[in-house]
Every structure is written in C-alpha cells, then in structure tokens.
Short mmCIF file of C-alpha atoms in Angstrom, two decimals:
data_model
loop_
_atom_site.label_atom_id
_atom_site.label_comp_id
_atom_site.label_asym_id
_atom_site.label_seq_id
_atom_site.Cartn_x
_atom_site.Cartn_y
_atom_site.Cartn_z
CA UNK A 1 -12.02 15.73 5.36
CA UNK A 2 -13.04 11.82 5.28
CA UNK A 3 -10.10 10.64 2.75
CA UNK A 4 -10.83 7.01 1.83
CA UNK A 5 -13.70 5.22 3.88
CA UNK A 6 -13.79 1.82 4.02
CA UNK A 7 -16.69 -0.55 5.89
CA UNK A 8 -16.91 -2.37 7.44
CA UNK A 9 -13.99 -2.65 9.64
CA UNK A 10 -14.09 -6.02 11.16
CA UNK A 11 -16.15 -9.36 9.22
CA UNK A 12 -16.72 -13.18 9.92
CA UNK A 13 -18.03 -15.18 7.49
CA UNK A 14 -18.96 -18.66 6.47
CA UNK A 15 -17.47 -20.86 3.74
CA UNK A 16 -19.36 -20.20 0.46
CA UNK A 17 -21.18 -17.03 1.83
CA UNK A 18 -20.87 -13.62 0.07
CA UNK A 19 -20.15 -10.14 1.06
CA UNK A 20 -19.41 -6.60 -0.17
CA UNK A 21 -16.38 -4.11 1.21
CA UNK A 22 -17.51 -0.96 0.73
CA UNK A 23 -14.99 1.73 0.05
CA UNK A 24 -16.02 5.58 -0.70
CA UNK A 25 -13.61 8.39 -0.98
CA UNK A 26 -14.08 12.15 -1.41
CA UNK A 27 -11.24 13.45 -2.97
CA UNK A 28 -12.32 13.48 -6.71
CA UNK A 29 -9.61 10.76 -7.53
CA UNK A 30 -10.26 8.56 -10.79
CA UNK A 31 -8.04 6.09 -9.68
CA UNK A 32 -9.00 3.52 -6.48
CA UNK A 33 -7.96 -0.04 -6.14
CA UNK A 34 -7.86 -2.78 -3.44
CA UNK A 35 -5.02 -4.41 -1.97
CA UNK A 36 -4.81 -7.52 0.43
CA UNK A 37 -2.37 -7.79 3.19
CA UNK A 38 -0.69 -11.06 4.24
CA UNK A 39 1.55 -11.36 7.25
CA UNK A 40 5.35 -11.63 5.75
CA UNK A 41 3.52 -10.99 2.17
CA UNK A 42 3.19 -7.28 1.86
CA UNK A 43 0.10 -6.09 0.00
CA UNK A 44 -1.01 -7.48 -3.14
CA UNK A 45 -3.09 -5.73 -5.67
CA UNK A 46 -6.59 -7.34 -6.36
CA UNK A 47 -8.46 -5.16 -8.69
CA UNK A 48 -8.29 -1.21 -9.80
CA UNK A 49 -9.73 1.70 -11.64
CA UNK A 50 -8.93 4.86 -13.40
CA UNK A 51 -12.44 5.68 -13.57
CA UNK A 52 -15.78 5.17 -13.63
CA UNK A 53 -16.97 2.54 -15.77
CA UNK A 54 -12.99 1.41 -16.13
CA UNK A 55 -11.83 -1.69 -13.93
CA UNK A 56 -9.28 -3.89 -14.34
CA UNK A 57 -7.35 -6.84 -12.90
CA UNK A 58 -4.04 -7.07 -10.56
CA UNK A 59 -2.05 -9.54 -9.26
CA UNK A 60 -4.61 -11.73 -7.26
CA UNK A 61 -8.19 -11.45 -9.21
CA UNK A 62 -9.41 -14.48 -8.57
CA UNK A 63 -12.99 -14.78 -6.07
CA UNK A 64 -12.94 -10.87 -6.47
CA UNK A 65 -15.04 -8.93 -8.37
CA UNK A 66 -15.31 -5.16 -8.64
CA UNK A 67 -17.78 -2.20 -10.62
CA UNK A 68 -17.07 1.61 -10.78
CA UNK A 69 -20.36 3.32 -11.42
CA UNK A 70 -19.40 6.26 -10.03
CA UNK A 71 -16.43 8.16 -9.22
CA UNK A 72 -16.52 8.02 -5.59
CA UNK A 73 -17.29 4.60 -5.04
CA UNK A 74 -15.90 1.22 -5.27
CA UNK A 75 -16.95 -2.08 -3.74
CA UNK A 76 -15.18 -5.07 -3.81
CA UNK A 77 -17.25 -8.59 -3.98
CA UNK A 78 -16.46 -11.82 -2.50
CA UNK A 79 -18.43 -14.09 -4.91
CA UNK A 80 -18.07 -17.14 -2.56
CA UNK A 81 -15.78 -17.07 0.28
CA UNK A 82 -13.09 -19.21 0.61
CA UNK A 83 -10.52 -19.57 4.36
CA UNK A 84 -7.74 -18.30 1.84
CA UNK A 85 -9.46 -15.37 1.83
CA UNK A 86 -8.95 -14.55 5.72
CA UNK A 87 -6.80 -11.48 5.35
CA UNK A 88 -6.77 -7.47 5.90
CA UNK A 89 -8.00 -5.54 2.69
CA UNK A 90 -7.28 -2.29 1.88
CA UNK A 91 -8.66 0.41 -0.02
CA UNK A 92 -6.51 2.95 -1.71
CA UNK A 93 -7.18 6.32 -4.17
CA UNK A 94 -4.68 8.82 -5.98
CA UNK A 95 -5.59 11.66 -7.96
CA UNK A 96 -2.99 10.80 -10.79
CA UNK A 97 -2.29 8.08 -12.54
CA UNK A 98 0.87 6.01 -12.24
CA UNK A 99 2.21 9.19 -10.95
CA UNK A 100 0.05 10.25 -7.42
CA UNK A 101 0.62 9.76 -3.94
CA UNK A 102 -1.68 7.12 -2.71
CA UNK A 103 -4.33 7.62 0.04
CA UNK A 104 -5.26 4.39 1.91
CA UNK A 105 -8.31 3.51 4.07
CA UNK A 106 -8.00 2.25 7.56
CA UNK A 107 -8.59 -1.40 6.52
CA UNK A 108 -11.04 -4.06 6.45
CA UNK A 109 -10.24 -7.28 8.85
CA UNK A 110 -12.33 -10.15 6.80
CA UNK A 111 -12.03 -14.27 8.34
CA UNK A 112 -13.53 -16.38 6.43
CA UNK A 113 -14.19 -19.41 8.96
CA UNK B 1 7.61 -9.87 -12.52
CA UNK B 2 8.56 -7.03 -10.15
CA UNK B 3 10.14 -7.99 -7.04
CA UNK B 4 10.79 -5.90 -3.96
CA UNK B 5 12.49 -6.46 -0.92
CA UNK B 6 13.15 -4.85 1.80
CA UNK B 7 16.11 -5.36 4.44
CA UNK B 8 15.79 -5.60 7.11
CA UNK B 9 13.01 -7.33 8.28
CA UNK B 10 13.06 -5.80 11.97
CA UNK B 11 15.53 -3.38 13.65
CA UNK B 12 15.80 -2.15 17.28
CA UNK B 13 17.74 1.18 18.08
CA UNK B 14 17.82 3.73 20.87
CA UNK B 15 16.60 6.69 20.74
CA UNK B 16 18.36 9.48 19.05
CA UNK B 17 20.07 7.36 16.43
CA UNK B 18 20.06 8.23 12.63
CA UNK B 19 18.97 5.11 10.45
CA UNK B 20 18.88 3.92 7.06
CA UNK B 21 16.16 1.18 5.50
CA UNK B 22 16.84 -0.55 2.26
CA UNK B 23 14.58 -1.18 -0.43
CA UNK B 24 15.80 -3.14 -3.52
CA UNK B 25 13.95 -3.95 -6.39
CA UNK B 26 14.47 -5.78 -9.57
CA UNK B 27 12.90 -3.85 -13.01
CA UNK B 28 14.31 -0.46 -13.45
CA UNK B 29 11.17 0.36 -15.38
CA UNK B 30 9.11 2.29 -12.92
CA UNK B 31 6.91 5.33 -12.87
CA UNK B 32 7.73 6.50 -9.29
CA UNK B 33 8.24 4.86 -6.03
CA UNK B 34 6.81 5.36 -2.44
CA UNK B 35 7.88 4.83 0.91
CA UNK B 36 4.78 4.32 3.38
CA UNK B 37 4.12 3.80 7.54
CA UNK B 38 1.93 1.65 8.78
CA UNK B 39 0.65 1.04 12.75
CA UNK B 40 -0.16 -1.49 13.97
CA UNK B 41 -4.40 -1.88 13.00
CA UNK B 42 -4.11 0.92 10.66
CA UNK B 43 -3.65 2.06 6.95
CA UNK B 44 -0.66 2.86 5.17
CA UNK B 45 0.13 6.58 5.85
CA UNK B 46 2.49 7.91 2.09
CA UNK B 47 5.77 9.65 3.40
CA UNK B 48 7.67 10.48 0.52
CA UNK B 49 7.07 10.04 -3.21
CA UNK B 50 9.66 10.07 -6.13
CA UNK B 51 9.14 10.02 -9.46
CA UNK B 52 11.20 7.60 -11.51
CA UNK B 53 13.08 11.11 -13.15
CA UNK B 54 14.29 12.01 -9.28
CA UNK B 55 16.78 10.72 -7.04
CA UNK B 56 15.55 11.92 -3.69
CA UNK B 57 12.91 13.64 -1.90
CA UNK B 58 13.58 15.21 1.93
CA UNK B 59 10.52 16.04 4.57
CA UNK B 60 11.67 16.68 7.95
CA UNK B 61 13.89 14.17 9.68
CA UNK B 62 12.91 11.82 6.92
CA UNK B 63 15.11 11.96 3.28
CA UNK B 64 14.55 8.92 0.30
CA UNK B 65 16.61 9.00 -2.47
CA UNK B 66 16.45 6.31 -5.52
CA UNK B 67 18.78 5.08 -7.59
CA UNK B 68 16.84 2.90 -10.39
CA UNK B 69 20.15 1.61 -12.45
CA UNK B 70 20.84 -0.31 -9.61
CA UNK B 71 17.53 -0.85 -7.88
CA UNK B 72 17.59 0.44 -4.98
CA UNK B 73 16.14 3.14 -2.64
CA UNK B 74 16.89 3.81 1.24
CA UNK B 75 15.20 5.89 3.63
CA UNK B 76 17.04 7.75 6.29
CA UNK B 77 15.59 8.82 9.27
CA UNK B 78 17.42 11.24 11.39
CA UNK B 79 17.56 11.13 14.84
CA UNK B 80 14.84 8.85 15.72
CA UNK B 81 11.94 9.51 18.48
CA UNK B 82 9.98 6.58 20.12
CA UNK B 83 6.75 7.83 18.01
CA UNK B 84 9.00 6.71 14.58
CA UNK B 85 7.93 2.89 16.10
CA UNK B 86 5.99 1.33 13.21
CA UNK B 87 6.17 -0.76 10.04
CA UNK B 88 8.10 1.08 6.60
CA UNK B 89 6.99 -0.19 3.39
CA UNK B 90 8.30 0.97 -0.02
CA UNK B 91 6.45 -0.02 -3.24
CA UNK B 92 7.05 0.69 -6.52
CA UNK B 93 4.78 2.02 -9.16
CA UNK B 94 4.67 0.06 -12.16
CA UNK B 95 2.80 0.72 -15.48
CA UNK B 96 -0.94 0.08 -15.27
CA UNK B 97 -1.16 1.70 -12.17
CA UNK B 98 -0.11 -1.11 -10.35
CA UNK B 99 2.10 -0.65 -7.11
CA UNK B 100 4.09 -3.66 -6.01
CA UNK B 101 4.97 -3.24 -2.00
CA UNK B 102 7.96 -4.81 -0.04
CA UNK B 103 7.02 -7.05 2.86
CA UNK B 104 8.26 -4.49 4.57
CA UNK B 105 10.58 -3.29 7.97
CA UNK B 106 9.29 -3.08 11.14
CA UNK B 107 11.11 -0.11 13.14
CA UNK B 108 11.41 -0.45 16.95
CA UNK B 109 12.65 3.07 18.64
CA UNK B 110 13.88 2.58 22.73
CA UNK B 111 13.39 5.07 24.46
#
C-alpha cells in the first residue's frame, strides 16, 4: 500500500524558474493539501481540496498554485521561484473532512538558489 | 487566528522514564486535534486523534487527552525506549479543513 507519494524528493532551482511537486495518493481520500515546513515554524498550510475540481487557499497562498482534476492527484506549482521559497513541502490526505486522521508523504526538499 | 504552542521545545530523559508534552492552543473552536511524530528526513507519522467531543484517546504506551475550555492537550508517554527519539507535533483542526501545527518538541531518549 503506497499511502501518499510525493516527487520528487530532493530539487534545486533558479530564481524565477518554475516547477511542479507532484503528489498522488491511493487511498480514495477527497481531501489532500500541502503544507510547508520551516525550521522553528511548524508547518503551514498552502493550498487544499475536498475534491476534485474543489481547491482552496490556506495560510500561505501566495507563488502557489494548485488543480484537482482527479481524485488521486494533486500538484502543487511554483509559478516563479523565489529564495523564500527554500523549504520542505509536504503532502498530506484524509478520508474525512475536518474530522480524519491525516496521512502525510515523505516530503519534498525544494532550494530555490 | 489560531495559535499553538508547544512546551517544551527540546527535552532529554533516560530511558525508562514516563513523560508528559504540552500543547496549548488559543480558540476553543476546533473540530479535533492530532498529535504527530516526525524523524528526522521524514513525514509526519498521526499517533492519536481526538475529536473536539473527547477528552482522551490511549494506544499503547502513548495516552492524549484534551481539554478545549482551557486549551490545552498533553501527551504522555510511558516508560520511554530510545526508538521514542523524534520530533512531537500537535495541530489542531480548524473549520475549512485547515490544521494549524505547533512548532513542535523534539524528544531525546538516553539510553
């Protein structure tokens, strides 16, 4: 059983390029969303879902953006990468909303040089 | 806005001891709230869940109880094992489906 699966793992990019986290889970859950990780910062919700064709902003939105086409899928955009952006992003899924456990993926390790 | 903090930052105990970790938070209007380990390089692993109409939740050596008038939730872990090394988090669940973590403790077991 895969869980969450999120690629890639590891990521260096340049000022002002793009990119695409992919994360895929095969649980069935309708709801995913991505978190970043700062050290002394906890994680911070950047976008989430309740389903496909659903998304919706959290707490740090901005140079993000996010689609749900289907239900096991959801990639997360960097439009134009900024240094601030250096951090550890994580993909997590529950089966319920507001109410589930939540499932996380082993991380994505982005600098943005 | 949510707030959640989480004391204390670090801890070092020998093996064997029981221990608790404090979570505090400050909006009593939650759905549920999680307690989570982390190593180091991985994801966040859920250990116990309780919804906002519980006020604890036991599985194995580990037991979380809540208390949302006052804001607060501990973990206890009983009688700790080297492997118990890693970072706790609690976050609370929030509706819109939005989970706002602690910064966390990080748990260092001597053996």
């Amino acid at each position: 059983n895969a869980g969450v699966t999120q690629t890639p793992k590891f990521q260096v990019l340049k000022t002002g390029q793009s990119m695409t986290l992919q994360c895929a889970q095969d649980m069935n859950h309708e709801y995913m969303s991505w978190y970043r990780q700062d050290p002394g910062m906890g994680l911070r919700l950047i976008h989430y879902s309740v389903g496909a064709g659903i998304t919706d902003q959290g707490e740090v939105p901005n140079g993000y953006n996010v689609s749900r086409s289907t239900t096991e899928d959801f990639p997360l955009r960097l439009l134009s990468a900024a240094p601030s952006q250096t951090s550890v992003y994580f993909c997590a899924s529950s089966v319920l909303v507001n109410t589930g456990e939540l499932f996380f993926g082993e991380g994505s390790r982005l600098t943005v040089l | 806005k949510q707030e959640v903090t989480q004391i204390p930052a670090a801890l070092s105990v020998p093996e064997g001891e029981n221990l608790v970790l404090n979570c505090s938070f400050t909006d009593s209007a939650i759905y549920n709230l999680q307690w989570f380990r982390q190593d180091p390089g991985k994801g966040l692993t859920s250990l116990l869940l309780i919804q906002s109409s519980q006020r604890e939740q036991t599985s194995g050596r580990l037991n979380a109880s809540l208390d949302k008038s006052s804001g607060r939730s501990t973990l206890y872990i009983a009688a700790s094992q080297p492997g118990d090394s890693a970072t706790y988090l609690c976050a609370v669940g929030e509706y819109g489906n939005k989970l706002v973590f602690g910064a966390g403790t990080i748990l260092r077991v001597k053996s």
